[in-house]
Amino acid sequence: MTQVFNPPVRTLMGPGPADVNPRILSALARPTIGHLDPEFVRMMDEVKRMLQSAFQTKNALTLPISAPGSAGMEACFVNLLEAGDKAIVCQNGVFGGRMKENVERCGATAIMVEDDWGKPVDPNKLEAALQANPDAKVVAFVHAETSTGVQSDAETLCRLAAAHDCLTIVDCVTSVGGTEVAIDRWGADAVYSGTQKCLSCVPGISPVSFSDKAVAAINARSTKVQSWFLDMGLVMGYWGENTKRAYHHTAPVNTLYSLHEALLILEEEGLENAWARHREHHTALVAGLEAMGLSMVVDADCRLPQLNVVSVPAGVDEAAVRATLLADYNLEIGAGLGPLAGKVWRIGLMGFACNKTNVLFCLGSLEQVLREQGADIVAGSAQGAARAAYAG
Amino acid sequence: MTQVFNPPVRTLMGPGPADVNPRILSALARPTIGHLDPEFVRMMDEVKRMLQSAFQTKNALTLPISAPGSAGMEACFVNLLEAGDKAIVCQNGVFGGRMKENVERCGATAIMVEDDWGKPVDPNKLEAALQANPDAKVVAFVHAETSTGVQSDAETLCRLAAAHDCLTIVDCVTSVGGTEVAIDRWGADAVYSGTQKCLSCVPGISPVSFSDKAVAAINARSTKVQSWFLDMGLVMGYWGENTKRAYHHTAPVNTLYSLHEALLILEEEGLENAWARHREHHTALVAGLEAMGLSMVVDADCRLPQLNVVSVPAGVDEAAVRATLLADYNLEIGAGLGPLAGKVWRIGLMGFACNKTNVLFCLGSLEQVLREQGADIVAGSAQGAARAAYAG
């Protein structure tokens, strides 16, 4: 007979899911009601309104897709692209590559603008690609690359795209709640995000937002959206402003309770305060890591405070370090991906997990395990450096 | 400032979500761990094994899609069909129509086999369609039509399809856990289901199972699956037997805890006992409804015990009855859809919600509200008839 699954209690400081706020776990377990219940519809309206605040947008078409961030990404591509279209995809990490897959599976052509992993998207390269491809319909890029810890300048990239009459698709999975996302000021047209990063919520749904220009492009399509499940025209029948909600699919009721609670917590803290908190703890973590003698991979001016990518010291078995941290400290940090695999760790400071206790615990644990591994580090200085950083 | 959302405590006797077992709500709130955590991977293996039992299959490719049943449906169609293919779709309710949409959005052709809403799929019509379309690749039908309360003979339909070298796609969203689903005995090739019906779990994920023949067809595709998120080849990299799970998307960790608990509860009860329980309470509910003078829409030999479709008596405002039940009794029953809209109610007895208390509460509440509406019913006999049915 199978046994009840009681998960270990971890500290989640990887690339996500991050530690979930206990208030959010409690919200998740509230009694399930129907997805057409008037009380549920009222809650949906609040979720939409709070998402608009988190995204800093007035876009009416702002709602959570009932599936993870990958499906949010796909929703943006399949709704904006048709077979034969051309999209410029800026790649500087894993998720740009996934965007290319999405473009091609729509029967469209992807023009790739490549930057090194660990560097932001270069606006000059995008401008050159826009000039070389006047028939491009869409520009897609990742605001916060979870695979490398880099933030790109979304506002500049969106303005360049708009100047060439392109719609923009922007991945804000890891940024929302941690660093500023400003859809309306940027002029971004289709944005998707995740819940399990800086919103401190459980994984499984993906907030998206479409500008009026994007909605007009969807309405002007000559073919149906290839995904029935992700067809925004149909999704809107359920999430829209109409008083009678049309059944499209059964919403993930309890997961939406948890998103409601997560957005409420963000509203209570305030966006600016949340961003400042991420910067504060990031600064302390970096002070500690550097005091230990470790080096950050990403230049300071484009580092994501919520995802800290640090080089593995020479001669250290990075997987063994992560395994020991997990087994003996119940602490999860992330591995590198792609060209960074084996070379870096990714230390998340996301949402609820972004706090002083986690910073000090992570530094102390990592230092001890690195010493056991015989790494050439400066012993005994990490936590002190972090505490000094906190003291200002 | 937004307020915390505290949902009302309802009794969910509509078409789903159904009442969630409190054990499952508790499981949902357990601490989140990483989607690549070794403990999580171990739990995933147990989920796969218990799903195989629930589906009565040895299919290796049996796992939950990280999105609702509609996405499970889409996963089956986009993986088995390519542009230019032909699929025979049997329609006897809402979900057959949705299958047609899926076929067409794959660039394939749908040959429709129509039966009246409230009737099962007619095997003779399917046989005629198979003979008229020797180039069909897929036959799709709904085992348990949630819109009408009808069960079709999946075994016969699958055998007909196999005899004509067609793959089958079978919708078991409402059947699994309530009536028998026997993938291997049927010879079904791609089956999708839901969690929020007879598994008494929260909505948001969709168990699917693909036969070896279906996997071979996927491997023999000449084009990529149009959905990146639902590409089973990629999903298997994460859910497969390999010891090193490849990151595909972030799994809905907590919702998977709840599915694990739901499947454990089903394992503890036993499949046959669960089906017998659904029949027992269905029999009592029907006895009560008929004693009241209401009539069942579906013939007894193909009625779904878990979804009881009953005619609205003449002159009764069906929406007002549902609204009163919801407002004053916190009891949700379902409305009719499509041609049955306004004419029927759909009363679910699904999983945990399928119990004597709910049957008696529903009969008593419905009788009172119908009397207040001036309906021409036999007063005072419903609960007694149900209790007599229980007494045997």
Short mmCIF file of N, CA and C in Angstrom, two decimals, chain B residues 212-276:
data_model
loop_
_atom_site.label_atom_id
_atom_site.label_comp_id
_atom_site.label_asym_id
_atom_site.label_seq_id
_atom_site.Cartn_x
_atom_site.Cartn_y
_atom_site.Cartn_z
N ASP B 212 1.23 1.95 -26.21
CA ASP B 212 2.46 1.81 -27.00
C ASP B 212 2.20 2.15 -28.46
N LYS B 213 1.02 1.79 -28.94
CA LYS B 213 0.67 2.10 -30.34
C LYS B 213 0.60 3.62 -30.54
N ALA B 214 0.06 4.31 -29.55
CA ALA B 214 0.00 5.77 -29.64
C ALA B 214 1.40 6.37 -29.60
N VAL B 215 2.24 5.83 -28.73
CA VAL B 215 3.61 6.34 -28.63
C VAL B 215 4.34 6.12 -29.96
N ALA B 216 4.12 4.95 -30.57
CA ALA B 216 4.75 4.68 -31.87
C ALA B 216 4.27 5.69 -32.91
N ALA B 217 2.99 6.02 -32.86
CA ALA B 217 2.45 7.00 -33.82
C ALA B 217 3.06 8.38 -33.57
N ILE B 218 3.27 8.72 -32.31
CA ILE B 218 3.90 10.01 -32.01
C ILE B 218 5.34 10.02 -32.52
N ASN B 219 6.04 8.91 -32.29
CA ASN B 219 7.44 8.84 -32.74
C ASN B 219 7.56 8.84 -34.26
N ALA B 220 6.49 8.43 -34.94
CA ALA B 220 6.53 8.37 -36.41
C ALA B 220 6.05 9.66 -37.07
N ARG B 221 5.76 10.69 -36.29
CA ARG B 221 5.29 11.96 -36.86
C ARG B 221 6.33 12.52 -37.82
N SER B 222 5.85 13.21 -38.85
CA SER B 222 6.80 13.88 -39.74
C SER B 222 6.96 15.35 -39.38
N THR B 223 6.11 15.86 -38.50
CA THR B 223 6.23 17.25 -38.06
C THR B 223 6.25 17.29 -36.54
N LYS B 224 6.79 18.39 -36.00
CA LYS B 224 6.78 18.56 -34.55
C LYS B 224 5.36 18.76 -34.06
N VAL B 225 5.11 18.37 -32.83
CA VAL B 225 3.83 18.65 -32.18
C VAL B 225 3.66 20.17 -32.11
N GLN B 226 2.48 20.68 -32.47
CA GLN B 226 2.35 22.14 -32.58
C GLN B 226 2.41 22.84 -31.22
N SER B 227 2.15 22.13 -30.15
CA SER B 227 2.27 22.72 -28.82
C SER B 227 3.57 22.28 -28.16
N TRP B 228 4.39 23.25 -27.78
CA TRP B 228 5.62 22.92 -27.06
C TRP B 228 5.27 22.41 -25.66
N PHE B 229 4.32 23.07 -25.02
CA PHE B 229 3.96 22.74 -23.64
C PHE B 229 3.37 21.33 -23.54
N LEU B 230 2.64 20.93 -24.57
CA LEU B 230 1.94 19.63 -24.51
C LEU B 230 2.63 18.54 -25.32
N ASP B 231 3.82 18.79 -25.81
CA ASP B 231 4.56 17.79 -26.60
C ASP B 231 4.96 16.64 -25.69
N MET B 232 4.33 15.47 -25.88
CA MET B 232 4.56 14.36 -24.95
C MET B 232 6.00 13.88 -24.97
N GLY B 233 6.68 14.04 -26.08
CA GLY B 233 8.09 13.66 -26.12
C GLY B 233 8.90 14.47 -25.12
N LEU B 234 8.58 15.75 -25.01
CA LEU B 234 9.28 16.61 -24.05
C LEU B 234 8.79 16.38 -22.63
N VAL B 235 7.48 16.21 -22.49
CA VAL B 235 6.91 15.98 -21.15
C VAL B 235 7.53 14.71 -20.54
N MET B 236 7.75 13.70 -21.39
CA MET B 236 8.31 12.44 -20.92
C MET B 236 9.74 12.61 -20.41
N GLY B 237 10.47 13.60 -20.93
CA GLY B 237 11.82 13.85 -20.43
C GLY B 237 11.81 14.20 -18.96
N TYR B 238 10.68 14.78 -18.52
CA TYR B 238 10.55 15.14 -17.11
C TYR B 238 9.89 14.03 -16.30
N TRP B 239 8.86 13.40 -16.88
CA TRP B 239 8.09 12.40 -16.13
C TRP B 239 8.57 10.96 -16.38
N GLY B 240 9.55 10.79 -17.28
CA GLY B 240 9.90 9.44 -17.73
C GLY B 240 10.67 8.61 -16.73
N GLU B 241 11.14 7.47 -17.20
CA GLU B 241 11.78 6.49 -16.33
C GLU B 241 13.25 6.82 -16.08
N ASN B 242 13.81 7.70 -16.91
CA ASN B 242 15.21 8.04 -16.74
C ASN B 242 15.49 8.57 -15.34
N THR B 243 16.67 8.27 -14.83
CA THR B 243 16.95 8.69 -13.46
C THR B 243 17.19 10.20 -13.39
N LYS B 244 17.68 10.77 -14.47
CA LYS B 244 17.92 12.21 -14.47
C LYS B 244 16.76 12.90 -15.18
N ARG B 245 15.91 13.56 -14.42
CA ARG B 245 14.76 14.22 -15.02
C ARG B 245 15.18 15.52 -15.69
N ALA B 246 14.78 15.70 -16.92
CA ALA B 246 15.09 16.94 -17.62
C ALA B 246 14.02 17.97 -17.32
N TYR B 247 14.45 19.17 -17.00
CA TYR B 247 13.50 20.25 -16.75
C TYR B 247 12.73 20.55 -18.04
N HIS B 248 11.42 20.49 -17.96
CA HIS B 248 10.58 20.90 -19.09
C HIS B 248 9.78 22.14 -18.68
N HIS B 249 8.94 21.97 -17.70
CA HIS B 249 8.23 23.11 -17.13
C HIS B 249 8.20 22.90 -15.62
N THR B 250 7.81 23.92 -14.88
CA THR B 250 7.72 23.77 -13.43
C THR B 250 6.40 23.10 -13.10
N ALA B 251 6.48 21.91 -12.56
CA ALA B 251 5.27 21.15 -12.26
C ALA B 251 4.46 21.85 -11.16
N PRO B 252 3.14 21.68 -11.19
CA PRO B 252 2.29 22.25 -10.14
C PRO B 252 2.41 21.41 -8.87
N VAL B 253 3.48 21.66 -8.14
CA VAL B 253 3.91 20.78 -7.05
C VAL B 253 2.79 20.46 -6.07
N ASN B 254 2.15 21.49 -5.53
CA ASN B 254 1.15 21.23 -4.49
C ASN B 254 -0.09 20.55 -5.05
N THR B 255 -0.48 20.88 -6.27
CA THR B 255 -1.63 20.20 -6.85
C THR B 255 -1.31 18.72 -7.05
N LEU B 256 -0.05 18.42 -7.32
CA LEU B 256 0.33 17.01 -7.46
C LEU B 256 0.32 16.30 -6.10
N TYR B 257 0.64 17.01 -5.02
CA TYR B 257 0.44 16.41 -3.69
C TYR B 257 -1.02 15.98 -3.53
N SER B 258 -1.91 16.86 -3.96
CA SER B 258 -3.33 16.57 -3.76
C SER B 258 -3.78 15.40 -4.63
N LEU B 259 -3.22 15.28 -5.83
CA LEU B 259 -3.57 14.13 -6.67
C LEU B 259 -3.03 12.85 -6.04
N HIS B 260 -1.83 12.92 -5.49
CA HIS B 260 -1.26 11.75 -4.81
C HIS B 260 -2.21 11.29 -3.70
N GLU B 261 -2.68 12.23 -2.92
CA GLU B 261 -3.58 11.87 -1.81
C GLU B 261 -4.91 11.31 -2.36
N ALA B 262 -5.41 11.91 -3.43
CA ALA B 262 -6.68 11.45 -4.01
C ALA B 262 -6.55 10.02 -4.51
N LEU B 263 -5.44 9.73 -5.16
CA LEU B 263 -5.24 8.38 -5.69
C LEU B 263 -5.01 7.38 -4.57
N LEU B 264 -4.39 7.84 -3.50
CA LEU B 264 -4.18 6.99 -2.33
C LEU B 264 -5.54 6.63 -1.72
N ILE B 265 -6.43 7.61 -1.63
CA ILE B 265 -7.77 7.35 -1.08
C ILE B 265 -8.52 6.35 -1.96
N LEU B 266 -8.36 6.49 -3.26
CA LEU B 266 -9.02 5.55 -4.18
C LEU B 266 -8.42 4.15 -4.01
N GLU B 267 -7.10 4.09 -3.85
CA GLU B 267 -6.44 2.80 -3.64
C GLU B 267 -6.94 2.14 -2.35
N GLU B 268 -7.09 2.97 -1.31
CA GLU B 268 -7.56 2.42 -0.03
C GLU B 268 -8.99 1.87 -0.15
N GLU B 269 -9.83 2.58 -0.90
CA GLU B 269 -11.22 2.12 -1.04
C GLU B 269 -11.30 0.93 -1.99
N GLY B 270 -10.51 0.96 -3.02
CA GLY B 270 -10.58 -0.08 -4.06
C GLY B 270 -11.50 0.37 -5.19
N LEU B 271 -11.08 0.11 -6.41
CA LEU B 271 -11.86 0.59 -7.57
C LEU B 271 -13.29 0.06 -7.55
N GLU B 272 -13.42 -1.26 -7.36
CA GLU B 272 -14.76 -1.86 -7.42
C GLU B 272 -15.66 -1.28 -6.33
N ASN B 273 -15.10 -1.06 -5.15
CA ASN B 273 -15.91 -0.48 -4.07
C ASN B 273 -16.34 0.94 -4.41
N ALA B 274 -15.46 1.67 -5.06
CA ALA B 274 -15.81 3.05 -5.43
C ALA B 274 -16.94 3.04 -6.46
N TRP B 275 -16.82 2.15 -7.45
CA TRP B 275 -17.91 2.10 -8.46
C TRP B 275 -19.23 1.69 -7.79
N ALA B 276 -19.17 0.70 -6.88
CA ALA B 276 -20.38 0.23 -6.22
C ALA B 276 -21.01 1.34 -5.38
#
